[in-house]
Amino acid sequence: METDVTEHNTQAGRGYLASAEFAAQLDRLGEVAARTGLNVAPGQQVIMTAPLHAVLLVRRITEHAYKAGASLVSTFYSDEQTTLARYQYGAEDTFDTAAGWLAAGMAEGFRAGAARMAITGSNPALLAGQNPEHVSRASKAASRVNRPAMEIITNFDVNWCIVAAATPEWAMQVFPDLPQEQAVEELWRAIFAVSRLTGDDPVAQWAAHNAILHRRAAYLNDVRYDALHFSGPGTDLLVGLADGHDWAAGAEKAGNGIVCNPNIPTEEVFTTPHRLRVEGTVASTKPLSHQGTLIDGIKVRFEGGRIVDMHATRGQEVLERVLDTDEGARRLGEVALVPHSSPISRSGLLFQNTLFDENAASHIALGQSYTKCMRDTQGQDEAALAARGANTSMIHIDWMIGSGDIDVDGLDAQGGRVPLMRGGEWVIAV
């Protein structure tokens, strides 16, 4: 049965969602999102996107953004039922259409200095059963028109942040054996726990967590490994790193000078791989949820940085469409190290949401590079960045390759090898 957003928001009359504990935790998430995630500057505008069911969190973030000095918070809501209606009733020749006017407006807002806040929580299975060709065409069209705004984000020109809100359909995917109301409650509890909101002062707790992540990134930037080697069941992968790559983690300074945490939660230390220097085979360790399809059992082989052979035990057709998006879709744009003991991994949950699942395990990302993870890029055009190893694509899709069975070594230019992770855990002391 379709759930009305008003019904969901009035669930506060029942159970955990009516409790003072839930209200306090939601307010903490709103404060962390505005002050630690975005770190809104006085006088700065905020552009926020969110699903309808996230309205309670939107209100908390908006309140804290204004308390921090925001001049204007503008929120754009999405509705899954109207999204689904397009695929159910839209004409065949309409799926190459995208709202370029809206994408252009957002890009203009970012260029003018607005911060970007995104609340995720959509149903990962929303488009399951819909025509995959229509979904692929619509996705490509949206990627094309959104590219100017995406480049501002991937270049880290402005402060931005992604957080999550529990929604009924998403909760039922994570907890399929529970009644809907209980599933929503459990998903909220999980979000609060892995977002490090359980202490007395979550802002201070995030500062301490960022300090640990920064020490790991600083170590990797000091030693300047030439490549990483991942090894374990089904994986023997050499990932060369881009020339002048830079490791990043946690809170970082955006191009506008504001220090922000782009992801709440985050457990990763990440950088830009060289698009031509990836060799070997790698197997996924967790399923990838993409546009309504769960892609599982992924195994690919790289030659010269490009995927030349792929297989998935589930969702192979969708993966093939992803890899055919453009030339850069078969190359890597990110490599990230995450300990197997991260809070998200310890939860034992498959969130079917990249914001969470990528922070449960070391991962790689197909597609667009983050040029923020490269040094001395000012004045360099796309060709110059590509010569240094940066990849260009309309997509950026993370999938998990780490586990308690995966080892990672750092390799220097002379062939020296240093253990970084054993059994999925850091072995370097920082």
CSV table of C-alpha atoms in Angstrom, one decimal:
chain,number,residue,atom,x,y,z
A,1,MET,CA,0.0,0.0,0.0
A,2,GLU,CA,1.3,3.4,-0.9
A,3,THR,CA,2.4,5.4,2.2
A,4,ASP,CA,1.3,9.0,2.4
A,5,VAL,CA,4.0,11.4,3.5
A,6,THR,CA,1.7,13.1,6.0
A,7,GLU,CA,1.0,9.7,7.6
A,8,HIS,CA,4.7,9.1,8.0
A,9,ASN,CA,5.4,12.5,9.5
A,10,THR,CA,2.6,12.0,12.0
A,11,GLN,CA,4.1,8.7,13.1
A,12,ALA,CA,5.5,10.8,15.9
A,13,GLY,CA,2.4,10.0,17.8
A,14,ARG,CA,3.6,6.4,18.2
A,15,GLY,CA,6.6,4.6,19.6
A,16,TYR,CA,10.2,5.6,19.2
A,17,LEU,CA,9.4,8.3,16.7
A,18,ALA,CA,7.3,10.0,19.3
A,19,SER,CA,10.0,9.9,22.0
A,20,ALA,CA,12.2,12.7,23.3
A,21,GLU,CA,15.2,10.5,22.5
A,22,PHE,CA,14.3,10.5,18.7
A,23,ALA,CA,13.7,14.2,18.7
A,24,ALA,CA,17.0,14.9,20.4
A,25,GLN,CA,18.9,12.6,18.0
A,26,LEU,CA,17.2,14.1,14.9
A,27,ASP,CA,18.2,17.6,16.2
A,28,ARG,CA,21.8,16.4,16.7
A,29,LEU,CA,21.9,15.1,13.1
A,30,GLY,CA,20.6,18.4,11.9
A,31,GLU,CA,23.2,20.3,13.9
A,32,VAL,CA,26.0,18.0,12.7
A,33,ALA,CA,24.8,18.3,9.1
A,34,ALA,CA,24.8,22.2,9.2
A,35,ARG,CA,27.8,22.8,11.4
A,36,THR,CA,30.2,19.9,10.8
A,37,GLY,CA,28.9,18.7,7.4
A,38,LEU,CA,28.4,22.0,5.6
A,39,ASN,CA,29.9,24.4,8.1
A,40,VAL,CA,27.6,27.1,6.8
A,41,ALA,CA,29.3,30.5,6.6
A,42,PRO,CA,27.5,33.6,7.7
A,43,GLY,CA,25.6,35.1,4.8
A,44,GLN,CA,25.9,32.0,2.7
A,45,GLN,CA,22.9,30.5,0.8
A,46,VAL,CA,22.2,26.8,1.0
A,47,ILE,CA,20.7,24.7,-1.8
A,48,MET,CA,19.1,21.5,-0.4
A,49,THR,CA,17.6,18.5,-2.1
A,50,ALA,CA,15.6,15.8,-0.2
A,51,PRO,CA,12.9,13.2,-0.6
A,52,LEU,CA,9.4,14.2,0.7
A,53,HIS,CA,9.7,11.8,3.7
A,54,ALA,CA,12.8,13.6,4.9
A,55,VAL,CA,10.9,16.8,5.8
A,56,LEU,CA,11.5,16.4,9.5
A,57,LEU,CA,15.3,16.4,9.0
A,58,VAL,CA,15.1,19.2,6.4
A,59,ARG,CA,13.5,21.4,9.1
A,60,ARG,CA,16.2,20.6,11.7
A,61,ILE,CA,19.0,21.2,9.2
A,62,THR,CA,17.3,24.5,8.0
A,63,GLU,CA,17.0,25.7,11.6
A,64,HIS,CA,20.6,25.0,12.4
A,65,ALA,CA,21.8,26.5,9.1
A,66,TYR,CA,20.0,29.8,9.9
A,67,LYS,CA,21.4,29.7,13.4
A,68,ALA,CA,24.8,29.4,11.8
A,69,GLY,CA,24.1,32.5,9.7
A,70,ALA,CA,22.8,31.2,6.4
A,71,SER,CA,21.1,34.0,4.4
A,72,LEU,CA,18.7,31.7,2.6
A,73,VAL,CA,17.9,27.9,2.6
A,74,SER,CA,16.2,26.7,-0.6
A,75,THR,CA,14.9,23.1,-0.6
A,76,PHE,CA,13.9,21.1,-3.6
A,77,TYR,CA,11.9,18.0,-2.8
A,78,SER,CA,11.6,14.8,-4.9
A,79,ASP,CA,8.6,12.4,-4.8
A,80,GLU,CA,9.2,8.7,-5.7
A,81,GLN,CA,5.7,8.1,-6.9
A,82,THR,CA,5.9,10.9,-9.5
A,83,THR,CA,9.4,9.6,-10.5
A,84,LEU,CA,7.9,6.1,-11.0
A,85,ALA,CA,5.0,7.5,-13.0
A,86,ARG,CA,7.4,8.6,-15.7
A,87,TYR,CA,8.6,5.1,-16.3
A,88,GLN,CA,5.1,3.6,-16.1
A,89,TYR,CA,3.4,6.1,-18.4
A,90,GLY,CA,6.0,8.2,-20.2
A,91,ALA,CA,6.2,8.0,-24.0
A,92,GLU,CA,9.0,6.1,-25.6
A,93,ASP,CA,10.6,9.3,-27.1
A,94,THR,CA,10.7,11.2,-23.7
A,95,PHE,CA,13.4,9.4,-21.8
A,96,ASP,CA,16.3,11.4,-23.3
A,97,THR,CA,14.7,14.5,-21.7
A,98,ALA,CA,16.2,16.1,-18.6
A,99,ALA,CA,15.5,19.3,-16.7
A,100,GLY,CA,18.4,21.3,-18.0
A,101,TRP,CA,17.0,24.5,-16.7
A,102,LEU,CA,17.0,23.2,-13.2
A,103,ALA,CA,20.5,21.8,-13.4
A,104,ALA,CA,21.7,25.1,-14.9
A,105,GLY,CA,20.1,27.1,-12.1
A,106,MET,CA,21.8,24.9,-9.4
A,107,ALA,CA,25.1,25.3,-11.1
A,108,GLU,CA,24.6,29.0,-11.2
A,109,GLY,CA,23.8,29.0,-7.5
A,110,PHE,CA,27.0,27.1,-6.7
A,111,ARG,CA,29.1,29.5,-8.8
A,112,ALA,CA,27.6,32.3,-6.8
A,113,GLY,CA,28.8,30.6,-3.6
A,114,ALA,CA,25.8,28.6,-2.4
A,115,ALA,CA,26.5,25.5,-0.3
A,116,ARG,CA,25.2,22.1,-1.4
A,117,MET,CA,23.2,19.9,1.0
A,118,ALA,CA,21.8,16.6,-0.2
A,119,ILE,CA,19.6,14.3,1.9
A,120,THR,CA,19.5,10.8,0.6
A,121,GLY,CA,16.9,8.1,1.5
A,122,SER,CA,15.3,7.0,-1.7
A,123,ASN,CA,13.9,3.5,-2.2
A,124,PRO,CA,16.8,1.6,-3.8
A,125,ALA,CA,14.4,-0.7,-5.5
A,126,LEU,CA,12.1,2.0,-6.8
A,127,LEU,CA,12.9,1.3,-10.5
A,128,ALA,CA,13.1,-2.5,-10.2
A,129,GLY,CA,10.9,-4.0,-12.9
A,130,GLN,CA,11.0,-0.9,-15.1
A,131,ASN,CA,12.4,-0.9,-18.6
A,132,PRO,CA,16.2,-0.8,-18.0
A,133,GLU,CA,16.8,0.9,-21.4
A,134,HIS,CA,14.5,3.7,-20.3
A,135,VAL,CA,16.2,4.0,-16.9
A,136,SER,CA,19.6,4.1,-18.6
A,137,ARG,CA,18.6,6.7,-21.1
A,138,ALA,CA,17.1,8.9,-18.5
A,139,SER,CA,20.1,8.6,-16.3
A,140,LYS,CA,22.5,9.5,-19.2
A,141,ALA,CA,20.3,12.6,-20.0
A,142,ALA,CA,20.3,13.7,-16.3
A,143,SER,CA,24.1,13.2,-16.1
A,144,ARG,CA,24.7,15.3,-19.2
A,145,VAL,CA,22.7,18.3,-17.9
A,146,ASN,CA,24.0,17.9,-14.4
A,147,ARG,CA,27.6,17.8,-15.4
A,148,PRO,CA,28.4,21.5,-14.9
A,149,ALA,CA,27.1,21.3,-11.3
A,150,MET,CA,28.7,17.9,-10.8
A,151,GLU,CA,32.1,19.4,-11.8
A,152,ILE,CA,31.8,22.1,-9.2
A,153,ILE,CA,31.2,19.5,-6.6
A,154,THR,CA,33.9,17.0,-7.7
A,155,ASN,CA,36.4,19.9,-8.0
A,156,PHE,CA,35.4,20.8,-4.4
A,157,ASP,CA,34.8,24.4,-5.3
A,158,VAL,CA,32.1,24.9,-2.7
A,159,ASN,CA,31.3,23.3,0.7
A,160,TRP,CA,28.9,20.4,0.4
A,161,CYS,CA,27.5,17.6,2.4
A,162,ILE,CA,25.3,14.4,2.1
A,163,VAL,CA,23.4,13.0,5.0
A,164,ALA,CA,20.6,10.4,5.2
A,165,ALA,CA,17.0,10.3,6.4
A,166,ALA,CA,15.1,7.0,7.1
A,167,THR,CA,12.2,6.6,4.7
A,168,PRO,CA,9.5,3.8,4.7
A,169,GLU,CA,10.4,2.2,1.4
A,170,TRP,CA,14.2,2.3,2.1
A,171,ALA,CA,13.7,0.9,5.6
A,172,MET,CA,11.7,-2.0,4.2
A,173,GLN,CA,14.6,-2.9,1.9
A,174,VAL,CA,17.1,-2.9,4.8
A,175,PHE,CA,14.7,-4.6,7.3
A,176,PRO,CA,12.4,-6.7,5.1
A,177,ASP,CA,11.2,-8.9,7.9
A,178,LEU,CA,9.9,-6.1,10.1
A,179,PRO,CA,6.6,-4.2,10.0
A,180,GLN,CA,7.1,-0.9,8.3
A,181,GLU,CA,6.9,1.3,11.3
A,182,GLN,CA,9.5,-0.8,13.2
A,183,ALA,CA,11.7,-0.9,10.1
A,184,VAL,CA,11.7,2.9,10.0
A,185,GLU,CA,12.6,3.1,13.7
A,186,GLU,CA,15.4,0.6,13.3
A,187,LEU,CA,16.8,2.4,10.3
A,188,TRP,CA,16.8,5.7,12.1
A,189,ARG,CA,18.6,4.1,15.0
A,190,ALA,CA,21.2,2.7,12.6
A,191,ILE,CA,21.7,6.1,10.9
A,192,PHE,CA,22.2,7.8,14.3
A,193,ALA,CA,24.7,5.2,15.5
A,194,VAL,CA,26.9,5.1,12.4
A,195,SER,CA,26.8,8.9,12.1
A,196,ARG,CA,28.5,9.1,15.5
A,197,LEU,CA,25.7,11.0,17.2
A,198,THR,CA,25.5,8.9,20.4
A,199,GLY,CA,27.9,10.9,22.6
A,200,ASP,CA,27.1,14.0,24.6
A,201,ASP,CA,28.8,16.3,22.1
A,202,PRO,CA,28.6,14.9,18.6
A,203,VAL,CA,30.3,18.0,17.1
A,204,ALA,CA,33.3,17.4,19.3
A,205,GLN,CA,33.1,13.6,18.6
A,206,TRP,CA,33.3,14.4,14.9
A,207,ALA,CA,36.3,16.6,15.4
A,208,ALA,CA,38.1,13.8,17.2
A,209,HIS,CA,37.2,11.3,14.4
A,210,ASN,CA,38.4,13.8,11.7
A,211,ALA,CA,41.7,14.1,13.5
A,212,ILE,CA,42.3,10.3,13.2
A,213,LEU,CA,41.3,10.3,9.5
A,214,HIS,CA,43.6,13.3,8.9
A,215,ARG,CA,46.6,11.5,10.4
A,216,ARG,CA,46.1,8.5,8.1
A,217,ALA,CA,45.8,10.8,5.1
A,218,ALA,CA,48.9,12.8,6.2
A,219,TYR,CA,50.9,9.5,6.5
A,220,LEU,CA,50.0,8.5,3.0
A,221,ASN,CA,50.7,11.9,1.6
A,222,ASP,CA,54.2,11.9,3.3
A,223,VAL,CA,55.2,8.5,1.9
A,224,ARG,CA,53.8,9.1,-1.6
A,225,TYR,CA,53.2,5.5,-2.7
A,226,ASP,CA,53.2,5.0,-6.5
A,227,ALA,CA,50.5,2.3,-6.4
A,228,LEU,CA,48.4,0.1,-4.2
A,229,HIS,CA,48.1,-3.7,-4.4
A,230,PHE,CA,44.9,-5.4,-3.2
A,231,SER,CA,45.0,-9.1,-2.7
A,232,GLY,CA,42.6,-11.7,-1.3
A,233,PRO,CA,39.9,-14.1,-2.5
A,234,GLY,CA,39.1,-13.3,-6.2
A,235,THR,CA,41.3,-10.2,-6.1
A,236,ASP,CA,44.8,-9.5,-7.3
A,237,LEU,CA,44.6,-5.8,-8.3
A,238,LEU,CA,47.3,-3.2,-8.9
A,239,VAL,CA,46.0,0.4,-8.7
A,240,GLY,CA,48.5,3.0,-9.9
A,241,LEU,CA,48.0,6.4,-8.4
A,242,ALA,CA,47.7,9.6,-10.4
A,243,ASP,CA,50.7,11.8,-10.8
A,244,GLY,CA,50.6,14.4,-8.0
A,245,HIS,CA,47.8,12.6,-6.3
A,246,ASP,CA,46.7,13.8,-2.8
A,247,TRP,CA,45.0,11.7,-0.1
A,248,ALA,CA,41.9,13.2,1.5
A,249,ALA,CA,39.7,12.2,4.4
A,250,GLY,CA,37.0,13.6,6.6
A,251,ALA,CA,36.8,17.4,6.9
A,252,GLU,CA,38.6,19.2,4.1
A,253,LYS,CA,38.9,22.8,2.9
A,254,ALA,CA,36.8,23.6,-0.2
A,255,GLY,CA,37.9,26.0,-2.9
A,256,ASN,CA,35.8,28.7,-1.2
A,257,GLY,CA,38.0,28.4,2.0
A,258,ILE,CA,35.3,26.6,4.1
A,259,VAL,CA,36.2,23.4,5.9
A,260,CYS,CA,33.4,20.9,5.5
A,261,ASN,CA,32.7,17.2,5.9
A,262,PRO,CA,31.2,16.1,2.5
A,263,ASN,CA,29.9,12.8,3.8
A,264,ILE,CA,28.1,12.1,7.1
A,265,PRO,CA,29.1,9.3,7.9
A,266,THR,CA,32.6,8.8,6.6
A,267,GLU,CA,35.3,6.3,7.4
A,268,GLU,CA,37.4,6.5,4.2
A,269,VAL,CA,40.8,7.8,3.2
A,270,PHE,CA,40.7,8.3,-0.6
A,271,THR,CA,42.6,9.5,-3.6
A,272,THR,CA,42.7,9.6,-7.4
A,273,PRO,CA,44.0,6.5,-9.2
A,274,HIS,CA,45.7,6.8,-12.6
A,275,ARG,CA,43.2,6.1,-15.3
A,276,LEU,CA,45.8,4.1,-17.4
A,277,ARG,CA,47.6,2.2,-14.6
A,278,VAL,CA,45.2,-0.3,-13.2
A,279,GLU,CA,45.9,-4.0,-13.8
A,280,GLY,CA,44.5,-7.3,-12.7
A,281,THR,CA,41.3,-8.7,-11.3
A,282,VAL,CA,39.0,-7.7,-8.5
A,283,ALA,CA,35.9,-9.1,-7.0
A,284,SER,CA,33.2,-7.2,-5.1
A,285,THR,CA,32.7,-8.0,-1.5
A,286,LYS,CA,29.3,-6.4,-1.1
A,287,PRO,CA,26.3,-6.0,-3.5
A,288,LEU,CA,26.0,-2.7,-5.4
A,289,SER,CA,22.5,-1.1,-5.5
A,290,HIS,CA,22.1,0.9,-8.6
A,291,GLN,CA,18.9,2.4,-10.0
A,292,GLY,CA,16.6,-0.2,-8.6
A,293,THR,CA,18.9,-3.2,-9.3
A,294,LEU,CA,21.1,-5.1,-6.8
A,295,ILE,CA,24.3,-6.0,-8.7
A,296,ASP,CA,26.1,-8.8,-6.9
A,297,GLY,CA,29.1,-11.1,-7.5
A,298,ILE,CA,30.9,-8.5,-9.6
A,299,LYS,CA,34.3,-9.6,-10.9
A,300,VAL,CA,36.2,-7.6,-13.5
A,301,ARG,CA,39.6,-7.6,-15.1
A,302,PHE,CA,41.6,-4.5,-15.9
A,303,GLU,CA,44.2,-4.0,-18.7
A,304,GLY,CA,45.8,-0.6,-19.2
A,305,GLY,CA,43.4,0.9,-16.7
A,306,ARG,CA,40.3,-0.2,-18.6
A,307,ILE,CA,37.8,-3.0,-17.7
A,308,VAL,CA,38.2,-5.5,-20.5
A,309,ASP,CA,36.2,-8.4,-19.0
A,310,MET,CA,33.3,-8.4,-16.5
A,311,HIS,CA,30.8,-10.7,-14.9
A,312,ALA,CA,28.1,-10.4,-12.3
A,313,THR,CA,26.1,-13.2,-10.8
A,314,ARG,CA,23.1,-10.8,-10.5
A,315,GLY,CA,22.4,-7.6,-12.4
A,316,GLN,CA,24.9,-8.1,-15.2
A,317,GLU,CA,22.8,-6.4,-17.8
A,318,VAL,CA,22.6,-3.2,-15.7
A,319,LEU,CA,26.3,-3.3,-15.0
A,320,GLU,CA,27.0,-3.6,-18.8
A,321,ARG,CA,24.9,-0.5,-19.4
A,322,VAL,CA,26.8,1.4,-16.7
A,323,LEU,CA,30.1,0.4,-18.3
A,324,ASP,CA,28.8,1.6,-21.7
A,325,THR,CA,27.8,5.1,-20.4
A,326,ASP,CA,30.9,6.6,-21.9
A,327,GLU,CA,34.6,5.9,-22.4
A,328,GLY,CA,35.5,6.9,-18.9
A,329,ALA,CA,32.9,4.6,-17.3
A,330,ARG,CA,35.3,1.6,-17.6
A,331,ARG,CA,38.1,3.4,-15.8
A,332,LEU,CA,38.6,4.3,-12.2
A,333,GLY,CA,38.0,7.7,-10.6
A,334,GLU,CA,38.6,6.9,-7.0
A,335,VAL,CA,40.3,4.4,-4.7
A,336,ALA,CA,39.5,4.4,-0.9
A,337,LEU,CA,40.7,2.6,2.1
A,338,VAL,CA,38.3,1.8,4.9
A,339,PRO,CA,38.9,-0.6,7.9
A,340,HIS,CA,36.8,-3.7,8.1
A,341,SER,CA,36.0,-2.7,11.7
A,342,SER,CA,34.2,0.5,10.8
A,343,PRO,CA,30.9,1.1,12.6
A,344,ILE,CA,29.0,0.5,9.4
A,345,SER,CA,30.7,-2.8,8.8
A,346,ARG,CA,30.2,-3.8,12.4
A,347,SER,CA,26.4,-3.1,12.1
A,348,GLY,CA,26.2,-6.1,9.8
A,349,LEU,CA,23.6,-4.2,7.6
A,350,LEU,CA,23.5,-3.8,3.9
A,351,PHE,CA,22.1,-0.3,3.6
A,352,GLN,CA,21.8,-0.5,-0.2
A,353,ASN,CA,22.9,3.2,-0.2
A,354,THR,CA,26.3,4.2,-1.3
A,355,LEU,CA,26.8,6.8,1.4
A,356,PHE,CA,26.8,4.0,4.0
A,357,ASP,CA,27.9,0.9,2.1
A,358,GLU,CA,31.1,2.6,0.8
A,359,ASN,CA,32.1,3.3,4.3
A,360,ALA,CA,31.8,-0.3,5.3
A,361,ALA,CA,34.7,-1.5,3.1
A,362,SER,CA,37.6,-0.3,1.0
A,363,HIS,CA,36.3,0.5,-2.4
A,364,ILE,CA,36.9,1.8,-5.9
A,365,ALA,CA,34.7,4.0,-8.0
A,366,LEU,CA,34.1,3.8,-11.7
A,367,GLY,CA,34.0,7.1,-13.6
A,368,GLN,CA,34.7,10.7,-12.8
A,369,SER,CA,37.8,11.6,-10.7
A,370,TYR,CA,37.9,14.0,-7.8
A,371,THR,CA,40.4,16.6,-8.9
A,372,LYS,CA,40.5,17.8,-5.3
A,373,CYS,CA,42.6,14.7,-4.8
A,374,MET,CA,45.4,16.1,-7.0
A,375,ARG,CA,47.9,18.7,-6.2
A,376,ASP,CA,48.7,21.9,-8.2
A,377,THR,CA,45.7,21.7,-10.5
A,378,GLN,CA,45.1,25.4,-10.8
A,379,GLY,CA,45.0,26.5,-14.5
A,380,GLN,CA,45.1,22.9,-15.8
A,381,ASP,CA,42.5,22.0,-18.3
A,382,GLU,CA,40.9,18.5,-18.8
A,383,ALA,CA,43.6,17.4,-21.1
A,384,ALA,CA,46.4,18.3,-18.7
A,385,LEU,CA,44.6,16.6,-15.9
A,386,ALA,CA,44.1,13.5,-18.0
A,387,ALA,CA,47.8,13.4,-18.8
A,388,ARG,CA,48.4,13.1,-15.0
A,389,GLY,CA,45.9,10.3,-14.7
A,390,ALA,CA,42.6,12.0,-13.9
A,391,ASN,CA,39.5,10.3,-15.4
A,392,THR,CA,36.5,11.9,-17.0
A,393,SER,CA,33.0,10.5,-17.1
A,394,MET,CA,29.3,11.3,-16.6
A,395,ILE,CA,29.2,8.7,-13.7
A,396,HIS,CA,30.9,8.1,-10.4
A,397,ILE,CA,29.8,4.8,-8.9
A,398,ASP,CA,31.5,3.3,-5.9
A,399,TRP,CA,31.6,-0.5,-5.3
A,400,MET,CA,33.1,-2.3,-2.4
A,401,ILE,CA,36.2,-4.6,-2.7
A,402,GLY,CA,37.4,-4.7,0.9
A,403,SER,CA,36.7,-7.2,3.7
A,404,GLY,CA,38.3,-9.1,6.5
A,405,ASP,CA,40.1,-11.2,3.9
A,406,ILE,CA,41.7,-8.5,1.9
A,407,ASP,CA,45.3,-7.2,2.3
A,408,VAL,CA,46.5,-3.9,0.9
A,409,ASP,CA,50.2,-3.0,0.3
A,410,GLY,CA,51.7,0.4,-0.7
A,411,LEU,CA,54.2,0.1,-3.5
A,412,ASP,CA,56.9,2.8,-4.2
A,413,ALA,CA,58.3,3.6,-7.6
A,414,GLN,CA,61.4,1.4,-7.0
A,415,GLY,CA,59.2,-1.7,-6.3
A,416,GLY,CA,59.4,-1.5,-2.5
A,417,ARG,CA,56.3,-2.9,-0.7
A,418,VAL,CA,54.9,-1.8,2.6
A,419,PRO,CA,51.9,-3.5,4.4
A,420,LEU,CA,49.1,-1.0,4.9
A,421,MET,CA,46.2,-3.3,5.8
A,422,ARG,CA,46.0,-6.9,6.8
A,423,GLY,CA,42.7,-8.7,7.1
A,424,GLY,CA,41.0,-5.5,6.3
A,425,GLU,CA,42.6,-3.5,9.2
A,426,TRP,CA,45.2,-0.8,9.3
A,427,VAL,CA,48.6,-2.0,10.3
A,428,ILE,CA,50.4,1.4,10.2
A,429,ALA,CA,50.4,3.3,13.5
A,430,VAL,CA,49.5,7.0,13.3
